[in-house]
PDB file of C-alpha atoms in Angstrom:
ATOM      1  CA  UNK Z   1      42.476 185.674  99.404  1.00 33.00           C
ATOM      2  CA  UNK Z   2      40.653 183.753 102.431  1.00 35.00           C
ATOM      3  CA  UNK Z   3      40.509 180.513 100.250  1.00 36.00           C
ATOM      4  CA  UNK Z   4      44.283 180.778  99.965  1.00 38.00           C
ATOM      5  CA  UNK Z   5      45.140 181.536 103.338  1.00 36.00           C
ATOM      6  CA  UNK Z   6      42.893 178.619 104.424  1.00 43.00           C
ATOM      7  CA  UNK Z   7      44.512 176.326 101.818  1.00 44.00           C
ATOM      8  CA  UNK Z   8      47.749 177.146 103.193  1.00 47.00           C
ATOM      9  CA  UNK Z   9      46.795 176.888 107.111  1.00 53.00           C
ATOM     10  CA  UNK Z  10      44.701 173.316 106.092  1.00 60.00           C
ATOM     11  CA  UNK Z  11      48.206 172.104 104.105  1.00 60.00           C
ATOM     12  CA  UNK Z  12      50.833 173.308 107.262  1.00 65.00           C
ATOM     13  CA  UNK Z  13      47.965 171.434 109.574  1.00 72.00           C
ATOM     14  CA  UNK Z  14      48.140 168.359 107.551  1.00 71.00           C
ATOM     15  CA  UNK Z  15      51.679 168.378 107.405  1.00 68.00           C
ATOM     16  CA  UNK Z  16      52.232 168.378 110.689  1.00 75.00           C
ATOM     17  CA  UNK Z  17      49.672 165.390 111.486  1.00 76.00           C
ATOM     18  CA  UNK Z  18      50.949 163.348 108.945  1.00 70.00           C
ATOM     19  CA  UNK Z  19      54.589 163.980 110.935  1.00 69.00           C
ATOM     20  CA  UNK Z  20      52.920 162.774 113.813  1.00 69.00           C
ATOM     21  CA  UNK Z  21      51.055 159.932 112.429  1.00 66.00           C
ATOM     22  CA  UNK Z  22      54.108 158.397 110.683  1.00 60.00           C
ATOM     23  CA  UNK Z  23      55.763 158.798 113.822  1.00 60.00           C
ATOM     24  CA  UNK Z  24      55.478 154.658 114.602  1.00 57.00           C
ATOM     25  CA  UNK Z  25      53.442 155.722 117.634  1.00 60.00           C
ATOM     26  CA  UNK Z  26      50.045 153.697 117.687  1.00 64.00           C
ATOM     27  CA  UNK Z  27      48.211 157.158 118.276  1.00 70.00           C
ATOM     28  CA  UNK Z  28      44.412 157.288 119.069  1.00 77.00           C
ATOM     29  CA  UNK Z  29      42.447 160.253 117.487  1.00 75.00           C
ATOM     30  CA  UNK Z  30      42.093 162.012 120.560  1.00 85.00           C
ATOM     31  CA  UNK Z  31      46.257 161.883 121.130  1.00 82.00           C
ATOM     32  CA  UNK Z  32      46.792 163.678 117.686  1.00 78.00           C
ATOM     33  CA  UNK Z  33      43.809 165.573 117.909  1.00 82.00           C
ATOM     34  CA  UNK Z  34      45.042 167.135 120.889  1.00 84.00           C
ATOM     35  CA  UNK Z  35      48.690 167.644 119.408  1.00 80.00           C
ATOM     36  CA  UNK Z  36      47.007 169.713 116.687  1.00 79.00           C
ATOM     37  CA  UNK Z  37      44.506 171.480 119.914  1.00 83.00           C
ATOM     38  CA  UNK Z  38      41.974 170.945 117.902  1.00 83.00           C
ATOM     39  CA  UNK Z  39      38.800 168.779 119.401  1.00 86.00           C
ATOM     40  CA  UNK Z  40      38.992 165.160 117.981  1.00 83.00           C
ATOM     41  CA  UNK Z  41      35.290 165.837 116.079  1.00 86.00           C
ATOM     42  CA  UNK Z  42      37.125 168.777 113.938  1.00 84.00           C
ATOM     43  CA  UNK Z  43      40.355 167.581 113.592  1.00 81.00           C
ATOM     44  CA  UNK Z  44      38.654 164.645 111.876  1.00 80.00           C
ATOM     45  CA  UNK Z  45      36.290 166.574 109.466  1.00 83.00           C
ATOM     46  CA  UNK Z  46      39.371 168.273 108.345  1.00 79.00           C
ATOM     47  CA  UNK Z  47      41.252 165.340 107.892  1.00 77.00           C
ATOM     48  CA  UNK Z  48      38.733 163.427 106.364  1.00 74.00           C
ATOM     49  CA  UNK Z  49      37.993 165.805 104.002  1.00 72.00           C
ATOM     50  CA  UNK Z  50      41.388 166.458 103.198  1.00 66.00           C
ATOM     51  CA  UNK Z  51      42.629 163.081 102.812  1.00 60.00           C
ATOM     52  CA  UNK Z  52      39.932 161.579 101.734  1.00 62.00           C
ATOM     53  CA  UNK Z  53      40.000 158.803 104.561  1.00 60.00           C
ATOM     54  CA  UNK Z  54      40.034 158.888 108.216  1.00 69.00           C
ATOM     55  CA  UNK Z  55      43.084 159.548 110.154  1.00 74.00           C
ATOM     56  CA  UNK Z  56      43.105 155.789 111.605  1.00 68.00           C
ATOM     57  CA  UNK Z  57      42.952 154.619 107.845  1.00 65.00           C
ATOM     58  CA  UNK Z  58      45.808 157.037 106.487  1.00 66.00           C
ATOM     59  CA  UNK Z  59      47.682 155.675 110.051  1.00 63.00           C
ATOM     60  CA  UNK Z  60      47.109 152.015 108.644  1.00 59.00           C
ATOM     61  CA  UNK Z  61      48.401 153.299 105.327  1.00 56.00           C
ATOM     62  CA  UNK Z  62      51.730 154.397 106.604  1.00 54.00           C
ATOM     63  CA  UNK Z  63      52.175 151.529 109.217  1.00 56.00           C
ATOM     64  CA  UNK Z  64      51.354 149.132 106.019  1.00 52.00           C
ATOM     65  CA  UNK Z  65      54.234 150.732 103.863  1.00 49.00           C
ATOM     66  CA  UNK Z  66      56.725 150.942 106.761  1.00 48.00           C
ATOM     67  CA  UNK Z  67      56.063 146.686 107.291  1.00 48.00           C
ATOM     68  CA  UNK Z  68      56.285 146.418 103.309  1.00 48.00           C
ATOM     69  CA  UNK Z  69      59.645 147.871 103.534  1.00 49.00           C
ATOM     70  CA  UNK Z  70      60.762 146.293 106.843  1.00 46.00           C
ATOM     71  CA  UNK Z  71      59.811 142.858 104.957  1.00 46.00           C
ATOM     72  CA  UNK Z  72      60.598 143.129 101.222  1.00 51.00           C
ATOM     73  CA  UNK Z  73      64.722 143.319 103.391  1.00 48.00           C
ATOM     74  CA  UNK Z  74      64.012 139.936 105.302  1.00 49.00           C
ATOM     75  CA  UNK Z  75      62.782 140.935 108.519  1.00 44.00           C
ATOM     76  CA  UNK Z  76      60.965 138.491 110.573  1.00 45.00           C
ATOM     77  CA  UNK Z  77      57.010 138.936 111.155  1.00 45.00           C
ATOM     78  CA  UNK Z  78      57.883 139.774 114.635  1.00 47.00           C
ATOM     79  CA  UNK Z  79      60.345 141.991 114.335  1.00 46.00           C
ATOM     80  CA  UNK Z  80      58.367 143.970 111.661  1.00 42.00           C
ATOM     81  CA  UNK Z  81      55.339 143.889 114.013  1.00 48.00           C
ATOM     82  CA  UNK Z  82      57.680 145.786 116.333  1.00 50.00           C
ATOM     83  CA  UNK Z  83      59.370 148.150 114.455  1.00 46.00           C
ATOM     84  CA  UNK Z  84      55.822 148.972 112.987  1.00 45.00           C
ATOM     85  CA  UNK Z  85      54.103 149.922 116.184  1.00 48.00           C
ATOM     86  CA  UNK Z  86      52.040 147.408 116.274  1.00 45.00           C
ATOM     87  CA  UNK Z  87      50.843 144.589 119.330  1.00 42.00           C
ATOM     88  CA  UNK Z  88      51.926 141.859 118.072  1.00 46.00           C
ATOM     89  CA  UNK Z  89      52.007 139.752 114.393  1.00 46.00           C
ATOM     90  CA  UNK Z  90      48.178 139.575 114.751  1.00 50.00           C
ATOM     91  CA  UNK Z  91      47.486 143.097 113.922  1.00 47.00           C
ATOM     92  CA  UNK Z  92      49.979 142.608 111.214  1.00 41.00           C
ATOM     93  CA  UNK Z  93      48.196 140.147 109.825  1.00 43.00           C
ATOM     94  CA  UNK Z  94      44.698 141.916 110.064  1.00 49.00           C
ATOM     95  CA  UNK Z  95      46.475 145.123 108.834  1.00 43.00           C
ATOM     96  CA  UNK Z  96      47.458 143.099 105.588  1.00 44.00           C
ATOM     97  CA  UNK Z  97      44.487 141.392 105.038  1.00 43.00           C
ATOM     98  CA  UNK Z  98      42.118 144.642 104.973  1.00 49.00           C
ATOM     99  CA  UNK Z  99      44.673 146.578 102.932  1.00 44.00           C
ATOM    100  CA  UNK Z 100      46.604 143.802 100.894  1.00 46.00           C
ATOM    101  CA  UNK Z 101      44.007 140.737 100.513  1.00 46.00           C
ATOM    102  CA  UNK Z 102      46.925 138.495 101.531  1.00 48.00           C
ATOM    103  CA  UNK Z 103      48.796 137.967 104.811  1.00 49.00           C
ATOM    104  CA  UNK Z 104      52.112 139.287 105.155  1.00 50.00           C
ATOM    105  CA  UNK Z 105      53.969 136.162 104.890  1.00 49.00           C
ATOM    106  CA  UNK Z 106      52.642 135.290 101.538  1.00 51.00           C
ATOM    107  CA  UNK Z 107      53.938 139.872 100.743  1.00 49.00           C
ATOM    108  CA  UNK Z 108      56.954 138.310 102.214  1.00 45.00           C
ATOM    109  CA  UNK Z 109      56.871 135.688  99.758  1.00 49.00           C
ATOM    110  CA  UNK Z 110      55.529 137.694  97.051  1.00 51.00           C
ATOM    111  CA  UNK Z 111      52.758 135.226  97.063  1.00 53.00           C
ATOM    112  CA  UNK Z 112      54.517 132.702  97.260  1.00 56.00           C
ATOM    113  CA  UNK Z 113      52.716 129.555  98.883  1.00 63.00           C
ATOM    114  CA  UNK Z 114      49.126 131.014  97.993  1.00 77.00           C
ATOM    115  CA  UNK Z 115      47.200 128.896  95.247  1.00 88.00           C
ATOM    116  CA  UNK Z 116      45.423 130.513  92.460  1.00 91.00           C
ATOM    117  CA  UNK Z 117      42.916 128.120  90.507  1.00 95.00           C
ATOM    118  CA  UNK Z 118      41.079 129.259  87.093  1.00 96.00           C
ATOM    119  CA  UNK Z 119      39.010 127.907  84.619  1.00 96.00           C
ATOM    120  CA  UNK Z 120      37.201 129.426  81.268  1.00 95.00           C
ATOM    121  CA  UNK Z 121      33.661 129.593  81.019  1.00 93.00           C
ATOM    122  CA  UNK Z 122      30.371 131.270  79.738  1.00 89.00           C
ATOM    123  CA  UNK Z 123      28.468 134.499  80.184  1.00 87.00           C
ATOM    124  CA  UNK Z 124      25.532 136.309  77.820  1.00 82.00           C
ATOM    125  CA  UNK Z 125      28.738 138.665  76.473  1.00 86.00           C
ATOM    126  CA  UNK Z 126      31.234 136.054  75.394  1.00 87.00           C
ATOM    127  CA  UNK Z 127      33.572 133.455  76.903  1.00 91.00           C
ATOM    128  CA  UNK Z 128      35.193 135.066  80.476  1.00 95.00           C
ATOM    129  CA  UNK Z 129      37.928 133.633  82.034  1.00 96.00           C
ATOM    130  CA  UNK Z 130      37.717 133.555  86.351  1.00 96.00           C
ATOM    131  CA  UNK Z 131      40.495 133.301  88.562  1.00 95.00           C
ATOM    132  CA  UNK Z 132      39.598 132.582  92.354  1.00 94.00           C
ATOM    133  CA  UNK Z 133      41.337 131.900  95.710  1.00 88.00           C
ATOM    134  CA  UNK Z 134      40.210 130.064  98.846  1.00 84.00           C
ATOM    135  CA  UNK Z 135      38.651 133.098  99.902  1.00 80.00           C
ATOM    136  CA  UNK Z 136      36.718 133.945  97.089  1.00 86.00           C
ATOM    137  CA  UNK Z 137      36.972 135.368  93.149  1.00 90.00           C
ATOM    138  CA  UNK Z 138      40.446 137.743  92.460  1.00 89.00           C
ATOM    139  CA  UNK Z 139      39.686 138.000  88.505  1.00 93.00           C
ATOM    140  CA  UNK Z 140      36.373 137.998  86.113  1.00 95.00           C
ATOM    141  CA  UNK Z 141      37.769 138.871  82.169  1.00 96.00           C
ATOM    142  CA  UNK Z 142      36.052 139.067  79.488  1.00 94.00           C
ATOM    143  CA  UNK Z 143      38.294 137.345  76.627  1.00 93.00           C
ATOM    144  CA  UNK Z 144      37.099 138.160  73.213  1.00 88.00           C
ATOM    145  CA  UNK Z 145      39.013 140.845  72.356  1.00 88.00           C
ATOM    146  CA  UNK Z 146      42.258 140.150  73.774  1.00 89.00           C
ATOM    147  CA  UNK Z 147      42.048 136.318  73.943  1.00 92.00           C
ATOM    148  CA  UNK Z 148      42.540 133.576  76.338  1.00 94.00           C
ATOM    149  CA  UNK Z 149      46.201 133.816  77.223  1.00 94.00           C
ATOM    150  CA  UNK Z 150      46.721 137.540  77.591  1.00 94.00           C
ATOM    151  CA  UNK Z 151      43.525 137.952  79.620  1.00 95.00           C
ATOM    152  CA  UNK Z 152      45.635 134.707  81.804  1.00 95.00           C
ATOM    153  CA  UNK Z 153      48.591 136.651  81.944  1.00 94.00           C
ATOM    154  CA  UNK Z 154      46.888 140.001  83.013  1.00 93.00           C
ATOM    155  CA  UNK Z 155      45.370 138.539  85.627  1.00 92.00           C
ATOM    156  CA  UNK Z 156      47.732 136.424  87.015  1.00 90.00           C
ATOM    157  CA  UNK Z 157      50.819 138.949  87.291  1.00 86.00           C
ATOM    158  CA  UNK Z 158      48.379 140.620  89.754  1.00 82.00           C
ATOM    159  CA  UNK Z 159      49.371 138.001  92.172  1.00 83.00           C
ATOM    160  CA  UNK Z 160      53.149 137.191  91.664  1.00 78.00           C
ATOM    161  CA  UNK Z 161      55.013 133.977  92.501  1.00 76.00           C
ATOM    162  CA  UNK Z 162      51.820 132.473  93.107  1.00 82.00           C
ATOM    163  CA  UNK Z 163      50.574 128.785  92.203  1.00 86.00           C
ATOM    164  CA  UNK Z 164      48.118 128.972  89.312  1.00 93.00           C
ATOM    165  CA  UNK Z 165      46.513 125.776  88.563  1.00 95.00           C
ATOM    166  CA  UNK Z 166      43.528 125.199  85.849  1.00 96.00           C
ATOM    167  CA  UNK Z 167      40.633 124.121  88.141  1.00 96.00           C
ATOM    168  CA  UNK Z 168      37.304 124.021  86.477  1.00 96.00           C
ATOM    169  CA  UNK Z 169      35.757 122.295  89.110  1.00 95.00           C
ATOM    170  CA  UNK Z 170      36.668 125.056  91.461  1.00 94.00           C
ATOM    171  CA  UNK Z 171      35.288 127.530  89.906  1.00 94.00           C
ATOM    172  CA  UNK Z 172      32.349 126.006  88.755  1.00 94.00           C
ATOM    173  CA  UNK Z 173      30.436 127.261  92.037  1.00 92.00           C
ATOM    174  CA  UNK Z 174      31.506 130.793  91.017  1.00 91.00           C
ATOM    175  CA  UNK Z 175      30.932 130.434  87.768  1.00 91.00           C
ATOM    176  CA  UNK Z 176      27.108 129.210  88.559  1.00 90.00           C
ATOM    177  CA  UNK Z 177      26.504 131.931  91.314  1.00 86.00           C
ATOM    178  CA  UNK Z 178      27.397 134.676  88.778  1.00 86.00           C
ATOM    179  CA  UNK Z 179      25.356 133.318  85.546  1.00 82.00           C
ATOM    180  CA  UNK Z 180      22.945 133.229  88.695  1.00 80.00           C
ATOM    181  CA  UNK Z 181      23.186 136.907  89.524  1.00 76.00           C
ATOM    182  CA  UNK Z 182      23.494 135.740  93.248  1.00 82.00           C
ATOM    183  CA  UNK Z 183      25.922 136.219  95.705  1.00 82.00           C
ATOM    184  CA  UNK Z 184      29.892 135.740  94.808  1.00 85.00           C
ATOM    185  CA  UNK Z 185      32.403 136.508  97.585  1.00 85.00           C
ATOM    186  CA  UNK Z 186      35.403 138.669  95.770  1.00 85.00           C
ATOM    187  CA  UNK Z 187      39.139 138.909  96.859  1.00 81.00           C
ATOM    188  CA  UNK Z 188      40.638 141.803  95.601  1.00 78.00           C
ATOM    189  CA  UNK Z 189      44.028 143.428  96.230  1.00 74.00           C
ATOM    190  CA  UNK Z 190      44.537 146.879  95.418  1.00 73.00           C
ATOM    191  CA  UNK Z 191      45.570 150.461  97.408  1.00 71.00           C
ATOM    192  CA  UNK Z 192      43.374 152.704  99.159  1.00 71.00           C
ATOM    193  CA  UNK Z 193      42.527 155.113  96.313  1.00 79.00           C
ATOM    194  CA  UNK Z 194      41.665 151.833  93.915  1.00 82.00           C
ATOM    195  CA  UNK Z 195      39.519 150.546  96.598  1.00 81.00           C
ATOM    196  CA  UNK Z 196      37.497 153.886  97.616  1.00 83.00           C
ATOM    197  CA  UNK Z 197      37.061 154.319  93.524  1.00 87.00           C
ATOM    198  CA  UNK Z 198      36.076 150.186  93.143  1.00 88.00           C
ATOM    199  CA  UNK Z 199      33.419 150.629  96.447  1.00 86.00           C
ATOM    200  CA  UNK Z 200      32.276 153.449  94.282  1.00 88.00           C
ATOM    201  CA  UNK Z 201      31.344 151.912  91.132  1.00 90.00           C
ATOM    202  CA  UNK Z 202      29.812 149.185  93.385  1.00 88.00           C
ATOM    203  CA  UNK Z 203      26.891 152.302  93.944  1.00 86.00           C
ATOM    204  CA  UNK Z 204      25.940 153.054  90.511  1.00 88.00           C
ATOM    205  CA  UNK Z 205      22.742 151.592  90.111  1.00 88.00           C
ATOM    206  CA  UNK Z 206      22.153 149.004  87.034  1.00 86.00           C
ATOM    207  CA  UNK Z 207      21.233 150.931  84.092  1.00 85.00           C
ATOM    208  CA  UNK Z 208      22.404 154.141  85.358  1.00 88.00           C
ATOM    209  CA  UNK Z 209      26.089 155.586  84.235  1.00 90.00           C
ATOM    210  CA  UNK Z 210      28.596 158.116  85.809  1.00 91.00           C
ATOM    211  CA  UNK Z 211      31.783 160.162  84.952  1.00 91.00           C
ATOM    212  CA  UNK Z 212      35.323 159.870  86.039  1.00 91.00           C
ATOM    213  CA  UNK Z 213      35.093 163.367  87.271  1.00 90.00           C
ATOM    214  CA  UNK Z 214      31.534 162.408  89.247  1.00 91.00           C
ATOM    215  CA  UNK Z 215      33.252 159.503  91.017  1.00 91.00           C
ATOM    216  CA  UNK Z 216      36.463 161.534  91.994  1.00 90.00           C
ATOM    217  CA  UNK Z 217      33.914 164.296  93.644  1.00 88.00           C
ATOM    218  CA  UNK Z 218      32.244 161.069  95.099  1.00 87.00           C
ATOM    219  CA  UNK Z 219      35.258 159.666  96.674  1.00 85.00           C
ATOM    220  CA  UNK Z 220      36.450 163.198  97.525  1.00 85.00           C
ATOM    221  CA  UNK Z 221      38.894 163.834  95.190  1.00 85.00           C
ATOM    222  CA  UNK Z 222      37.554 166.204  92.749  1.00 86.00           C
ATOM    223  CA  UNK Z 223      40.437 167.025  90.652  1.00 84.00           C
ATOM    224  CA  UNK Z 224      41.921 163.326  90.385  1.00 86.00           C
ATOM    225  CA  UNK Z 225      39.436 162.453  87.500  1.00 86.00           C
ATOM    226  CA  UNK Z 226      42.599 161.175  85.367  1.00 85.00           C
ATOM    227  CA  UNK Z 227      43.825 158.950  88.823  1.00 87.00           C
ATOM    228  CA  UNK Z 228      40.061 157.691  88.736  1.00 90.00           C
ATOM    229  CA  UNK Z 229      40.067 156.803  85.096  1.00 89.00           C
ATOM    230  CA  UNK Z 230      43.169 154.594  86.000  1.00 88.00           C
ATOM    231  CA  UNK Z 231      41.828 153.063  88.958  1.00 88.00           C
ATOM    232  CA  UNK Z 232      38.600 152.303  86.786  1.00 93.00           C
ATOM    233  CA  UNK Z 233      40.848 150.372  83.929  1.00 91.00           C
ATOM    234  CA  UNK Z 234      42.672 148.560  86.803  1.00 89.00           C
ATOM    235  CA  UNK Z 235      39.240 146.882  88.363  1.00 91.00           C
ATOM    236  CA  UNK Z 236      40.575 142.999  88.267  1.00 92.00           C
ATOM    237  CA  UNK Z 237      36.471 141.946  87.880  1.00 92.00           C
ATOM    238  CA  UNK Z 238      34.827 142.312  85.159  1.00 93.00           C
ATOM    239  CA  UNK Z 239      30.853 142.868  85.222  1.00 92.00           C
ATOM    240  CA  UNK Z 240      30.195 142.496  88.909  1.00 91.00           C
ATOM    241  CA  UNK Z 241      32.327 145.789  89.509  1.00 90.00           C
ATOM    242  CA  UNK Z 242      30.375 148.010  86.971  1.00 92.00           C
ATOM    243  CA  UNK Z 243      33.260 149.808  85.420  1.00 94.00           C
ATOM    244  CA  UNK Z 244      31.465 149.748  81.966  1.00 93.00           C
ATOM    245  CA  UNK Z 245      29.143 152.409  83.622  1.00 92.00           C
ATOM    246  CA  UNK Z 246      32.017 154.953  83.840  1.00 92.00           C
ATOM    247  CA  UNK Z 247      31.916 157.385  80.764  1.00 89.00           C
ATOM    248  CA  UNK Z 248      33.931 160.309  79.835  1.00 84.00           C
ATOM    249  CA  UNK Z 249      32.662 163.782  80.290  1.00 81.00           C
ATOM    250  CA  UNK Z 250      31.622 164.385  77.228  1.00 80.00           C
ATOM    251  CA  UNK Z 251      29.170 161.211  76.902  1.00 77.00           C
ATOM    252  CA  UNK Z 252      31.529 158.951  75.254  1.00 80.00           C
ATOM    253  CA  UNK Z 253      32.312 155.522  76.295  1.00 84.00           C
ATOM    254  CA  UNK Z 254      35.735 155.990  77.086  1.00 82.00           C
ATOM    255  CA  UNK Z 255      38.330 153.061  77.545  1.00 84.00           C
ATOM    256  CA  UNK Z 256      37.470 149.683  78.851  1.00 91.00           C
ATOM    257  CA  UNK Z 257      39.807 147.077  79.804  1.00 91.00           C
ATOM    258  CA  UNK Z 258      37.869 143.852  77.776  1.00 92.00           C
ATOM    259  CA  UNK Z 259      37.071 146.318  74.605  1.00 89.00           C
ATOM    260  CA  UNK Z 260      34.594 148.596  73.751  1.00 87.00           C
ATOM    261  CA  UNK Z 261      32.361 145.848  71.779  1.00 87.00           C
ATOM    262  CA  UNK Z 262      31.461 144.180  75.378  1.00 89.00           C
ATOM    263  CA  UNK Z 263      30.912 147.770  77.107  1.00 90.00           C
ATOM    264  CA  UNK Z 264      28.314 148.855  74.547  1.00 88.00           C
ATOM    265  CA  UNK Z 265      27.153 145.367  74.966  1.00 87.00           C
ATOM    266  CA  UNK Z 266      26.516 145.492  78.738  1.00 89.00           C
ATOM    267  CA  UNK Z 267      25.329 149.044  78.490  1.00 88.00           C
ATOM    268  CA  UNK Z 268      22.386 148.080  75.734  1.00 82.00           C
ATOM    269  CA  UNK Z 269      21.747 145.126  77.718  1.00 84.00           C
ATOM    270  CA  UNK Z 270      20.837 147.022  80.868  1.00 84.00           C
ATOM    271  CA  UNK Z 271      19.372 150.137  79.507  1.00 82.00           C
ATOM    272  CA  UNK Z 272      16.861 147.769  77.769  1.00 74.00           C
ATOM    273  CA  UNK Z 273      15.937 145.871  81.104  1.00 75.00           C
ATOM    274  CA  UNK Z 274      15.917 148.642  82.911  1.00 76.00           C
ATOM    275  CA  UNK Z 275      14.309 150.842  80.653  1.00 62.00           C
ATOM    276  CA  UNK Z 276      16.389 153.627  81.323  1.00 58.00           C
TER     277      UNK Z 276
END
């Protein structure tokens, strides 16, 4: 009976910060804290575990959808800016980049204006095609199974009205740094929940696998195992985001977006380095 009566007190509390929060008021954590009279320490535990991200995130959330809207019907950057809340088309810009991976001129534009190069090359599991932007790699597939041109086309609708040109050049230096194992600087775009559960995968150790119901508790959402599964099969890079280490409950391999051949073949590959 407590359990429920907290439930219900924890959902009427949320409710009512999320009114204020999507209120286009720029609030600070103390402002709402205190509009809840709670201390801004609690009011963010709750929150956080509730939500699963901070109030100031879930804010940036909202404010983000609002200038979606306020753009995708022709508003101008500045106006958008305004009726958003924020300072100015700066933190507009910022806001898109850390939630969008593009600016919101090019949302505007529905990528419009941004160029996309690719080229096809080699890895120890079969011929991958990589897809990269200016500020770094947006797609890593692995093409066997589905071949070249719907592994193209799966990648590419992720960025729409965009330029696509074949580049190998360009995408040589990516192409080297991964056969390298060193360093390659990714641009993804995806939502909050795909991003918490991508960041997540990032953690599981080579060698090592998980479940979709261990990441969800991870990421604080232990009961969205099926969301998690989805966000897994979305993951726009192959191999350097690990989703071939996420397994069904029951032990079995599960789904995997370049086919089950190349999971067990990554799998194999790193329990035998790894020894694990």
């Amino acid at each position: 009976m407590t359990d429920s009566i907290d439930t219900s007190y924890h959902w009427h509390l949320m409710r009512r910060a999320i009114d204020r929060l999507d209120s286009g008021r720029d609030l600070t954590l103390e402002e709402i804290a205190t509009e809840m009279n709670l201390s801004p320490a609690h009011f963010q535990r709750l929150f956080s575990r509730w939500a699963g991200i901070s109030p100031k995130r879930f804010q940036q959330f909202l404010t983000l959808g609002h200038a979606k809207r306020l753009l995708a019907e022709r508003h101008s950057l500045l106006d958008t800016a305004d009726a958003a809340g924020l300072s100015g088309t700066g933190r507009l810009h910022d806001l898109f980049i850390r939630w969008e991976a593009m600016t919101p001129g090019e949302f505007a534009r529905n990528a419009e204006g941004l160029t996309l190069r690719w080229a096809r090359g080699d890895s120890p599991f079969g011929p991958v095609l990589a897809m990269a932007t200016d500020r770094g790699l947006c797609g890593l597939a692995f093409i066997a199974e589905d071949g070249e041109e719907a592994s193209f086309a799966d990648l590419a609708r992720r960025w729409p009205a965009a330029r696509i040109i074949h580049d190998p050049e360009a995408l040589a230096p990516h192409l080297g740094n991964i056969a390298r194992q060193t360093r390659v600087h990714l641009h993804i775009m995806g939502g909050p929940f795909q991003i918490k559960v991508w960041e997540a995968l990032l953690h599981i150790p080579e060698g090592h696998v998980t479940t979709y119901g261990d990441i969800a508790r991870v990421i604080g959402h232990p009961k969205a195992h099926r969301a998690v599964g989805s966000a897994v099969g979305r993951n726009p890079i192959s191999w350097l985001i690990p989703c071939h280490r996420a397994l069904r409950s029951t032990g079995e391999l599960g789904g995997y977006h370049w086919g089950l051949p190349v999971k067990r073949a990554l799998l194999a590959d790193e329990a035998a380095r790894t020894g694990f």
